[in-house]
Coordinates of C-alpha atoms and ligand atoms in Angstrom, one line a residue:
Chain T
M1 CA -9.6 -27.2 -3.7
T2 CA -8.2 -27.0 -6.8
H3 CA -9.5 -24.9 -9.1
Q4 CA -8.4 -24.8 -13.1
I5 CA -6.5 -22.2 -14.9
E6 CA -5.6 -20.8 -18.0
L7 CA -2.4 -19.0 -18.8
I8 CA 0.0 -17.8 -20.7
I9 CA 4.2 -18.4 -19.2
N10 CA 6.6 -17.3 -21.3
G11 CA 4.3 -17.3 -25.1
E12 CA 3.6 -21.1 -24.2
H13 CA -0.2 -21.8 -23.4
Y14 CA -1.1 -24.1 -19.8
E15 CA -3.6 -25.7 -18.4
L16 CA -2.9 -26.5 -14.8
M17 CA -4.8 -28.2 -11.6
V18 CA -4.2 -25.6 -8.5
K19 CA -4.2 -26.0 -4.5
A20 CA -6.3 -22.5 -3.8
N21 CA -3.8 -21.7 -1.7
K22 CA -0.9 -21.9 -4.0
T23 CA 1.4 -19.0 -4.6
L24 CA 2.4 -17.8 -8.4
L25 CA 5.7 -18.2 -6.9
E26 CA 4.8 -21.6 -5.7
L27 CA 3.0 -22.4 -8.7
L28 CA 6.1 -21.2 -11.4
R29 CA 9.5 -23.3 -9.3
E30 CA 7.6 -26.6 -7.4
D31 CA 4.9 -27.5 -10.2
L32 CA 6.8 -26.7 -13.7
D33 CA 10.4 -26.3 -13.0
L34 CA 10.7 -22.8 -13.3
T35 CA 13.5 -22.1 -10.6
G36 CA 14.9 -18.5 -11.8
T37 CA 12.1 -16.6 -10.3
K38 CA 13.3 -16.9 -6.6
M39 CA 12.3 -17.4 -2.8
G40 CA 13.7 -14.8 -0.6
C41 CA 11.3 -13.8 1.9
G42 CA 8.1 -14.9 1.3
T43 CA 6.3 -11.7 2.5
G44 CA 6.9 -8.3 -0.1
D45 CA 10.1 -7.7 2.0
C46 CA 13.0 -8.0 -1.3
G47 CA 11.6 -8.6 -4.7
A48 CA 13.2 -12.1 -5.7
C49 CA 10.1 -13.4 -6.8
T50 CA 9.4 -10.8 -9.2
V51 CA 7.2 -11.6 -12.5
L52 CA 6.2 -9.2 -14.8
L53 CA 2.2 -9.9 -14.2
D54 CA 1.0 -8.6 -17.6
N55 CA 3.5 -6.3 -18.1
R56 CA 4.1 -4.7 -15.2
P57 CA 6.4 -6.0 -11.5
V58 CA 4.6 -7.8 -9.4
N59 CA 5.5 -10.3 -5.8
A60 CA 4.7 -13.5 -6.5
C61 CA 5.0 -14.8 -2.9
L62 CA 1.7 -12.3 -2.8
V63 CA 0.6 -13.0 -5.2
L64 CA -2.7 -16.0 -5.6
A65 CA -1.4 -18.7 -8.5
V66 CA -6.1 -18.5 -8.6
E67 CA -5.2 -15.0 -8.8
A68 CA -3.2 -15.0 -12.7
R69 CA -6.0 -17.1 -14.4
G70 CA -6.3 -15.4 -17.8
K71 CA -3.2 -13.0 -17.1
E72 CA 0.5 -13.4 -19.2
I73 CA 2.7 -13.9 -16.5
V74 CA 7.1 -13.4 -17.9
T75 CA 9.4 -15.0 -16.1
I76 CA 13.4 -14.7 -16.1
E77 CA 13.6 -18.7 -18.1
G78 CA 11.2 -15.7 -20.9
L79 CA 13.8 -13.8 -22.7
A80 CA 16.1 -15.6 -23.3
Q81 CA 16.0 -16.5 -27.5
G82 CA 17.9 -19.4 -28.0
E83 CA 21.0 -19.2 -27.3
T84 CA 21.0 -15.2 -27.8
L85 CA 20.5 -13.0 -24.2
H86 CA 18.3 -10.6 -24.1
P87 CA 20.7 -7.0 -24.4
L88 CA 19.3 -6.5 -20.0
Q89 CA 21.3 -10.1 -20.1
Q90 CA 23.7 -9.6 -21.6
A91 CA 24.9 -6.4 -19.8
F92 CA 24.4 -7.5 -17.1
I93 CA 26.8 -9.7 -17.8
D94 CA 28.6 -6.4 -19.3
H95 CA 29.0 -4.5 -16.1
G96 CA 29.7 -7.0 -13.2
A97 CA 26.6 -6.3 -12.5
V98 CA 25.6 -9.9 -11.0
Q99 CA 27.2 -11.4 -8.6
C100 CA 25.4 -14.4 -6.1
G101 CA 22.7 -13.4 -9.0
F102 CA 20.0 -14.4 -6.3
C103 CA 18.0 -10.8 -7.3
T104 CA 19.4 -11.2 -10.7
P105 CA 15.8 -12.6 -12.2
G106 CA 13.6 -10.4 -10.4
M107 CA 15.6 -6.9 -11.4
I108 CA 16.1 -7.7 -14.8
L109 CA 12.8 -8.4 -14.7
T110 CA 11.6 -5.2 -12.8
A111 CA 14.2 -3.4 -15.7
K112 CA 12.5 -4.7 -18.3
A113 CA 9.2 -3.7 -17.6
L114 CA 10.4 0.0 -16.9
L115 CA 12.4 0.5 -20.9
D116 CA 9.5 -1.6 -21.8
N117 CA 6.7 1.7 -20.7
N118 CA 9.9 4.3 -21.4
P119 CA 12.7 3.2 -23.6
N120 CA 15.0 6.3 -22.3
P121 CA 14.3 6.2 -18.2
T122 CA 17.2 9.1 -17.0
E123 CA 18.9 7.7 -14.4
P124 CA 16.7 8.8 -10.9
M125 CA 13.8 7.2 -12.5
I126 CA 15.4 3.1 -13.2
R127 CA 16.7 4.0 -9.3
R128 CA 13.0 4.5 -8.3
A129 CA 12.1 1.5 -11.0
I130 CA 14.4 -1.3 -9.3
A131 CA 13.6 0.3 -5.4
G132 CA 11.4 -2.9 -4.4
N133 CA 14.5 -5.5 -5.3
I134 CA 17.0 -5.8 -3.0
C135 CA 20.4 -6.5 -3.8
R136 CA 23.0 -7.8 -1.2
C137 CA 26.5 -7.4 -3.5
T138 CA 26.6 -5.3 -5.8
G139 CA 25.7 -2.0 -4.5
Y140 CA 23.8 -0.8 -7.1
T141 CA 26.0 0.8 -9.1
K142 CA 26.5 -1.6 -11.4
I143 CA 23.3 -2.3 -11.8
V144 CA 22.5 0.9 -13.1
K145 CA 25.0 1.1 -15.7
A146 CA 23.5 -1.6 -16.9
I147 CA 20.6 -0.5 -17.5
M148 CA 21.4 2.4 -18.3
A149 CA 24.2 0.8 -21.6
V150 CA 20.6 -0.1 -22.1
A151 CA 18.5 1.9 -22.6
S152 CA 20.3 4.3 -24.5
R153 CA 20.5 1.7 -27.3
Chain X
M1 CA -1.5 -20.4 4.2
K2 CA -4.4 -22.4 5.6
G3 CA -6.7 -23.7 2.7
F4 CA -9.6 -21.7 1.9
T5 CA -12.1 -22.0 -1.2
F6 CA -11.7 -19.0 -3.9
H7 CA -14.0 -17.3 -5.4
K8 CA -13.9 -14.7 -8.2
P9 CA -17.5 -13.3 -8.0
R10 CA -18.3 -11.3 -11.1
S11 CA -21.1 -8.5 -10.3
L12 CA -21.3 -7.3 -6.9
K13 CA -24.1 -8.1 -5.5
E14 CA -22.5 -11.9 -6.9
A15 CA -19.7 -10.9 -4.3
L16 CA -22.2 -9.6 -0.8
A17 CA -24.3 -12.2 -1.8
M18 CA -21.2 -15.1 -1.1
L19 CA -20.2 -12.6 1.8
K20 CA -23.7 -13.1 3.4
E21 CA -24.1 -16.9 3.4
A22 CA -20.9 -17.6 4.7
D23 CA -21.6 -15.9 7.4
G24 CA -18.3 -14.5 8.7
K25 CA -16.2 -17.3 6.9
A26 CA -15.0 -15.5 4.9
K27 CA -12.5 -12.0 3.6
I28 CA -12.2 -10.4 0.8
M29 CA -9.4 -10.3 -1.6
A30 CA -8.2 -6.9 -3.4
G31 CA -4.1 -7.7 -4.5
G32 CA -3.7 -9.1 -1.1
T33 CA -0.6 -7.7 -1.2
D34 CA -1.5 -7.2 2.8
L35 CA -4.0 -10.5 3.6
L36 CA -2.3 -13.0 2.2
G37 CA 0.9 -10.7 4.7
A38 CA -1.6 -12.1 7.1
M39 CA -2.9 -15.5 6.9
K40 CA 0.6 -16.3 6.0
D41 CA 1.4 -15.0 9.9
G42 CA -1.6 -16.9 11.4
I43 CA -3.8 -14.0 11.8
M44 CA -6.1 -14.6 9.7
Q45 CA -7.2 -18.0 8.6
P46 CA -10.4 -17.4 6.5
E47 CA -12.9 -20.8 5.0
R48 CA -12.6 -18.6 1.6
L49 CA -11.1 -16.0 0.0
I50 CA -13.8 -13.4 -2.7
N51 CA -11.7 -11.8 -5.3
L52 CA -13.1 -8.9 -6.3
Q53 CA -10.4 -8.1 -9.4
E54 CA -12.9 -9.5 -11.6
I55 CA -15.9 -6.6 -11.1
P56 CA -15.3 -3.9 -13.5
D57 CA -16.8 -1.3 -11.9
L58 CA -15.1 -1.4 -9.1
A59 CA -12.0 -0.6 -10.6
N60 CA -13.4 2.9 -12.8
I61 CA -11.6 6.4 -11.5
R62 CA -13.9 9.2 -12.7
P63 CA -13.7 13.1 -12.1
D64 CA -17.4 15.1 -12.6
N65 CA -17.3 18.4 -11.6
D66 CA -16.9 19.0 -7.6
R67 CA -15.7 15.6 -6.5
L68 CA -13.0 12.8 -8.2
H69 CA -14.7 9.0 -7.7
L70 CA -12.1 6.4 -6.9
G71 CA -13.3 2.7 -7.1
A72 CA -11.5 -0.1 -4.3
L73 CA -9.9 -0.9 -7.0
V74 CA -7.9 1.2 -8.2
S75 CA -4.2 0.5 -7.3
L76 CA -1.2 2.7 -6.3
H77 CA 0.1 2.5 -9.4
E78 CA -2.6 4.3 -11.9
I79 CA -3.1 7.0 -8.2
T80 CA 0.1 7.7 -8.6
V81 CA 0.7 7.8 -13.4
H82 CA -2.8 9.5 -13.1
P83 CA -2.4 12.6 -14.7
S84 CA -5.3 14.5 -12.8
I85 CA -4.8 13.2 -9.8
Q86 CA -1.3 14.2 -9.6
K87 CA -3.1 17.8 -10.8
R88 CA -5.9 18.2 -8.8
F89 CA -5.6 16.0 -6.2
G90 CA -1.9 15.7 -5.5
I91 CA -1.7 15.0 -1.7
L92 CA -3.1 11.3 -2.7
A93 CA -0.7 10.4 -5.1
Q94 CA 1.7 11.5 -3.4
A95 CA 1.3 9.7 -0.6
A96 CA -0.1 6.7 -2.7
Q97 CA 3.7 6.4 -4.3
E98 CA 4.8 6.4 -0.7
V99 CA 3.4 2.3 -0.2
G100 CA 5.5 -0.3 0.3
S101 CA 7.4 -0.6 -3.1
P102 CA 5.9 -0.6 -6.8
Q103 CA 5.7 -4.3 -7.4
L104 CA 3.6 -3.5 -3.6
R105 CA 2.1 -0.6 -6.0
N106 CA 1.5 -2.4 -8.6
M107 CA -0.8 -4.9 -7.4
G108 CA -1.6 -2.6 -3.8
T109 CA -4.9 -1.1 -4.0
L110 CA -6.4 2.1 -2.6
G111 CA -9.5 0.0 -0.9
G112 CA -6.9 -2.3 0.7
N113 CA -5.1 0.8 1.6
L114 CA -7.2 1.8 3.6
C115 CA -8.7 -1.1 5.1
Q116 CA -4.9 -3.6 5.7
R117 CA -4.7 -5.3 8.4
P118 CA -1.9 -2.9 11.5
R119 CA 1.7 -4.1 11.2
C120 CA 3.1 -4.1 15.7
W121 CA 5.2 -6.8 15.8
Y122 CA 3.7 -8.4 19.0
Y123 CA 0.3 -8.8 16.5
R124 CA 1.4 -10.7 13.3
G125 CA 3.8 -12.4 15.6
D126 CA 2.9 -15.1 18.1
F127 CA 2.0 -13.4 20.9
V128 CA -2.0 -13.4 21.6
C129 CA -2.4 -9.6 22.7
L130 CA -5.7 -8.1 23.0
K131 CA -5.6 -7.8 19.6
R132 CA -5.7 -11.2 19.4
G133 CA -7.9 -12.3 21.4
G134 CA -5.5 -12.6 24.6
D135 CA -5.8 -10.4 28.1
Q136 CA -2.8 -8.2 27.7
C137 CA -1.0 -4.8 25.4
F138 CA 2.8 -6.6 24.7
A139 CA 3.3 -3.1 24.4
V140 CA 3.5 -1.5 26.7
T141 CA 6.3 -3.0 28.7
G142 CA 7.7 -3.9 25.1
Q143 CA 9.5 -3.3 22.5
N144 CA 7.8 -0.4 21.2
K145 CA 9.0 2.4 19.4
Y146 CA 7.1 2.1 16.3
H147 CA 3.8 2.0 17.8
A148 CA 1.5 5.2 19.5
V149 CA 2.5 9.1 20.8
I150 CA -0.6 10.3 21.5
E151 CA -4.6 8.4 20.9
G152 CA -2.7 5.0 22.1
G153 CA -5.0 2.4 24.6
P154 CA -5.7 -0.2 25.7
C155 CA -3.7 -1.1 22.5
F156 CA -1.4 0.8 20.8
I157 CA -0.8 0.2 17.1
V158 CA -0.2 2.9 15.0
H159 CA -2.4 3.0 11.6
P160 CA -0.3 1.5 8.9
S161 CA -1.9 3.3 5.9
D162 CA -0.8 6.7 4.3
T163 CA -3.3 7.5 1.4
A164 CA -6.0 7.5 5.0
P165 CA -4.6 10.3 6.1
A166 CA -3.9 12.3 2.4
L167 CA -7.8 11.5 2.0
L168 CA -8.4 13.0 5.7
A169 CA -7.0 15.5 4.0
M170 CA -9.5 16.0 1.5
D171 CA -11.8 15.4 3.7
A172 CA -13.3 12.6 1.5
S173 CA -16.0 10.1 2.1
V174 CA -16.1 6.6 1.0
R175 CA -19.4 4.6 0.1
I176 CA -20.6 0.7 2.2
A177 CA -22.2 -1.6 0.5
G178 CA -24.4 -4.1 1.9
P179 CA -27.0 -6.4 2.0
D180 CA -29.5 -4.2 3.4
G181 CA -28.1 -1.9 0.3
E182 CA -25.3 1.1 0.5
K183 CA -24.2 4.4 2.6
I184 CA -21.8 7.9 2.5
A185 CA -20.0 7.5 5.2
A186 CA -17.4 10.3 6.1
L187 CA -13.5 9.1 6.1
E188 CA -13.4 10.9 9.6
K189 CA -15.9 8.2 10.9
F190 CA -14.2 5.2 9.4
F191 CA -11.7 4.1 11.5
M192 CA -12.6 2.5 14.5
T193 CA -10.5 3.6 18.2
P194 CA -9.1 0.9 20.4
R195 CA -11.1 1.3 22.8
D196 CA -14.2 1.5 20.7
N197 CA -13.4 -1.8 19.8
V198 CA -9.3 -3.6 20.1
T199 CA -10.5 -6.6 17.8
R200 CA -11.7 -3.7 14.5
E201 CA -9.5 -1.4 12.9
N202 CA -12.7 0.7 10.7
I203 CA -16.5 0.4 10.9
L204 CA -16.7 -2.3 8.5
E205 CA -19.3 -4.9 8.9
P206 CA -17.9 -8.6 8.0
D207 CA -20.9 -8.8 4.9
Q208 CA -19.9 -5.2 4.1
I209 CA -17.4 -3.8 1.3
L210 CA -16.4 -0.7 0.2
T211 CA -17.0 0.7 -3.0
E212 CA -15.8 3.3 -3.7
I213 CA -13.8 6.9 -2.4
M214 CA -15.1 10.2 -3.1
V215 CA -12.8 12.9 -3.1
P216 CA -14.5 17.1 -2.9
L217 CA -11.4 18.8 -5.0
P218 CA -10.4 21.1 -3.5
R219 CA -11.3 24.8 -3.5
E220 CA -9.3 26.9 -5.2
G221 CA -5.5 28.1 -4.9
S222 CA -5.2 25.2 -1.8
R223 CA -2.3 23.9 -2.0
G224 CA -1.4 20.4 -0.6
I225 CA 1.1 17.9 0.6
Y226 CA 2.3 14.2 1.4
L227 CA 5.2 13.7 3.4
K228 CA 6.6 10.4 5.0
A229 CA 9.5 9.2 7.5
R230 CA 11.3 6.1 7.2
E231 CA 14.1 4.0 8.6
R232 CA 14.4 3.0 4.4
R233 CA 13.2 4.5 1.3
C234 CA 11.3 1.7 0.2
W235 CA 8.6 -0.6 1.7
D236 CA 8.4 0.5 4.9
F237 CA 5.8 2.2 6.6
A238 CA 5.9 5.6 8.4
L239 CA 7.4 6.6 12.0
A240 CA 5.4 9.6 11.2
S241 CA 3.8 11.1 7.9
V242 CA 2.3 14.3 7.3
A243 CA -0.6 15.7 5.1
L244 CA -1.7 18.8 5.0
L245 CA -4.0 20.9 2.6
L246 CA -3.9 24.6 3.6
N247 CA -5.3 28.0 1.3
I248 CA -3.6 31.3 2.3
D249 CA -5.7 33.9 0.0
D250 CA -4.0 37.3 0.7
G251 CA -1.5 36.2 3.5
I252 CA -4.2 34.9 5.4
C253 CA -4.6 31.0 6.8
Q254 CA -8.6 31.1 4.7
E255 CA -8.5 26.4 5.8
I256 CA -6.0 24.1 7.0
R257 CA -6.7 20.8 7.6
L258 CA -4.0 19.0 9.1
V259 CA -3.5 14.8 9.3
L260 CA -1.0 12.9 11.2
G261 CA -0.2 9.0 10.6
G262 CA 2.6 7.2 12.4
I263 CA 1.7 7.9 15.3
A264 CA -1.9 7.0 16.9
P265 CA -3.6 4.2 16.2
I266 CA -6.3 6.0 14.2
P267 CA -4.6 8.5 11.0
F268 CA -5.2 11.9 13.6
R269 CA -6.7 15.0 12.5
A270 CA -4.1 17.7 15.0
S271 CA -7.2 19.8 14.8
K272 CA -4.5 22.4 18.3
A273 CA -2.3 23.3 15.8
E274 CA -4.8 24.0 12.7
E275 CA -6.3 26.8 15.1
V276 CA -3.0 27.9 15.8
L277 CA -2.7 29.3 12.3
K278 CA -6.4 29.6 11.3
G279 CA -7.6 33.3 9.9
K280 CA -4.2 34.0 11.0
P281 CA -1.2 35.3 8.6
I282 CA 1.1 32.6 8.2
E283 CA 4.5 33.1 10.2
I284 CA 7.0 31.8 11.5
E285 CA 5.9 32.2 14.6
L286 CA 2.5 31.2 14.5
I287 CA 4.5 27.9 12.8
D288 CA 6.5 27.2 15.9
Q289 CA 3.6 27.2 17.5
A290 CA 1.4 25.4 15.0
C291 CA 4.3 22.5 15.6
R292 CA 4.6 22.2 20.1
M293 CA 0.9 22.1 20.0
A294 CA -0.5 19.8 17.5
L295 CA 0.9 17.1 19.2
S296 CA -0.1 18.0 23.2
G297 CA -1.8 15.2 24.6
A298 CA 0.8 12.9 23.6
R299 CA 1.7 9.9 26.3
P300 CA 5.1 8.4 24.5
L301 CA 6.2 5.1 25.2
A302 CA 9.2 4.2 27.0
S303 CA 11.2 4.0 22.9
N304 CA 9.0 6.1 21.5
A305 CA 9.6 9.5 22.3
Y306 CA 11.6 10.0 18.9
K307 CA 8.2 10.2 16.6
L308 CA 7.3 13.3 18.4
E309 CA 10.3 15.8 17.1
L310 CA 10.0 14.0 14.3
T311 CA 6.3 14.5 14.0
Q312 CA 6.6 18.7 14.6
A313 CA 10.3 18.9 12.2
L314 CA 7.9 17.4 9.5
I315 CA 4.9 19.5 10.1
K316 CA 6.7 22.2 10.0
Q317 CA 8.3 21.9 6.5
A318 CA 4.8 20.8 5.3
L319 CA 3.8 24.3 6.8
L320 CA 7.3 25.9 5.0
T321 CA 7.2 24.5 1.8
L322 CA 3.3 25.0 0.9
S323 CA 3.0 29.1 2.3
N324 CA 6.7 29.8 0.5
K325 CA 8.4 30.4 3.4
Ligands
LIG1 C1 6.5 -5.3 3.1 C2 5.8 -4.1 3.0 C3 5.2 -3.2 2.5 C4 4.3 -2.1 2.6 N1 4.6 -1.1 2.6 C5 3.2 0.0 2.6 C6 3.2 1.0 3.4 O1 4.2 1.6 3.1 N2 2.2 2.2 3.2 C7 1.6 1.8 3.6 O2 0.1 2.4 3.6 N3 1.1 0.0 2.9 C8 2.3 0.0 2.7 N4 1.8 -1.9 2.5 C9 0.5 -2.5 3.3 C10 -0.1 -2.7 1.7 O3 0.6 -3.2 0.6 C11 -0.3 -1.8 1.1 O4 -2.2 -1.5 2.2 C12 -2.0 -2.0 -0.2 O5 -2.8 -1.0 -1.0 C13 -3.2 -3.3 0.9 O6 -4.1 -3.3 -0.5 P1 -4.0 -5.1 -1.3 O7 -4.9 -4.1 -2.5 O8 -3.1 -5.4 -1.6 O9 -5.3 -5.9 -0.1 P2 -5.5 -6.5 0.4 O10 -4.2 -6.9 1.2 O11 -6.4 -7.3 -0.2 O12 -6.5 -6.6 2.0 C14 -6.5 -5.6 3.0 C15 -7.1 -5.9 3.7 O13 -8.7 -5.1 3.3 C16 -10.3 -5.5 2.8 N5 -9.9 -5.7 1.6 C17 -9.6 -4.7 0.9 N6 -9.8 -4.5 0.4 C18 -11.2 -4.3 0.5 C19 -12.8 -3.3 0.7 N7 -12.3 -3.8 -0.8 N8 -14.0 -3.9 1.0 C20 -13.8 -4.3 2.0 N9 -12.1 -5.2 2.7 C21 -11.1 -4.8 1.6 C22 -8.9 -7.8 3.3 O14 -10.0 -8.6 3.4 C23 -7.7 -7.3 4.0 O15 -7.9 -7.5 5.5 C24 3.3 -2.5 2.6 C25 2.7 -4.1 2.5 C26 4.6 -5.0 2.5 C27 4.1 -5.9 2.3
LIG2 S1 -0.7 -2.9 20.3 FE1 -1.8 -4.1 20.1 S2 -1.8 -5.1 18.8 FE2 0.3 -4.5 20.1 S3 0.6 -6.1 21.4 FE3 -0.3 -4.0 22.1 S4 -2.8 -4.7 21.6 FE4 -1.1 -6.6 20.8
LIG3 S1 10.5 -13.5 -1.6 FE1 8.1 -12.3 -2.9 S2 8.9 -9.7 -2.1 FE2 11.1 -11.6 -1.0
LIG4 S1 24.0 -10.1 -6.6 FE1 23.9 -11.2 -5.1 S2 21.7 -10.2 -4.1 FE2 23.0 -9.2 -6.2

């Protein structure tokens, strides 16, 4: 069964036809070519697919596209303003917090949600907030430093 | 995922009518964090999904004089940050905080947490075991590190919920709506053992909806704690968990409710351990005795005996912490 949905993605209004069994992750990557959001496990176990749904980090692999009807989605593509990177994106580069980059989009969105809620988190708070995003490369230290750098501004 | 139709009723009445009309072919969807995984694994293939997220009353948190009313659709995240839950119902806030990951707690609901399906890897894999209508339990002779050590058989799942032991320690009850109206049941009567019925884990019929969880206010001076042992600090289900509500007055244990998760097909009330301590002064020797008694009658499988010591250690830690020893 196909449903007509309206939603906002990265500030833009979309009207789409989606199948009931399509996940939000599939909608973003396959239909809209927003491939910044990654597909890792598909089962809620890695956080690579993290997007913001009404400002909260969720696993897009475990959300149906039809559930996003009337909601606001932010993906990594929505962060930069033209050529200017979002402070978190810039800080990740400056601190060497990106290696293979697979976890980065989800990690930055989780960090954004944290800082939007609490501009001055402590290090343990940051570590708790990103606990649902696996990074296989960096060992997390530089990721935490990058987020701290933006937080202390 | 196989195809299905998706429905978003705006009232409980409408949802119940849809369920009745679907005649067993529909599934309720709350946050979907468990359901969608189960559907991807092919262990559930409903023809219709009835999503409850747009029924406003189901997401309320309402404290009254003597109890807390939690709509089944309240998210686990909300429970962890709600000030009066943190203050008066700390065990529940702690347990909700231990579920999965932040992302899962944002979507996952309390009702879904109680109704989630078990995680046995044979069941979630491609094995047609007893629970899937087959004629054997593969865990008995297979890989059973994460399975039940007590009250198992013929199926040896462990109940996966973190919030269930916490709610049981606080003597919660649930409101269930169905085609013939509403009923209230003690949470203690909600879960079903594999001996009662191997294909399900609770008393909900396919045309019923869990609408509310009610938690009595613990009496003055009671303290609570939820402790969970897991392999990784995020995502993992409990190897063993302990929910403890304790009231000590004048050094005497006036009230104790001790409920264990991750070790039995339904959350396990350790009444033998409670009996050791109830009405007695809380002393180290008695605490040790209670820990030994907690799992008497346990029958571990080949690879899960470690859970006995682990659970005893958690119980001891919980008792020592709450009695300031
Ligand atoms: C990687 C991963 C790790 C996890 N770790 C944990 C963990 O550590 N601890 C833990 O407890 N859980 C864990 N979970 C399981 C799950 O995320 C949570 O239990 C969550 O609370 C489920 O809620 P939900 O709203 O998403 O349920 P859903 O997926 O929507 O529903 C779960 C089941 O309950 C039924 N249901 C839901 N609500 C109702 C209702 N109101 N009335 C009747 N039936 C209903 C559905 O039909 C379905 O069968 C984990 C899940 C994943 C994917
Ligand atoms: S423990 Fe239960 S779910 Fe797992 S294989 Fe045995 S019967 Fe199936
Ligand atoms: S792809 Fe969604 S959590 Fe891994
Ligand atoms: S940078 Fe490779 S997974 Fe994080």
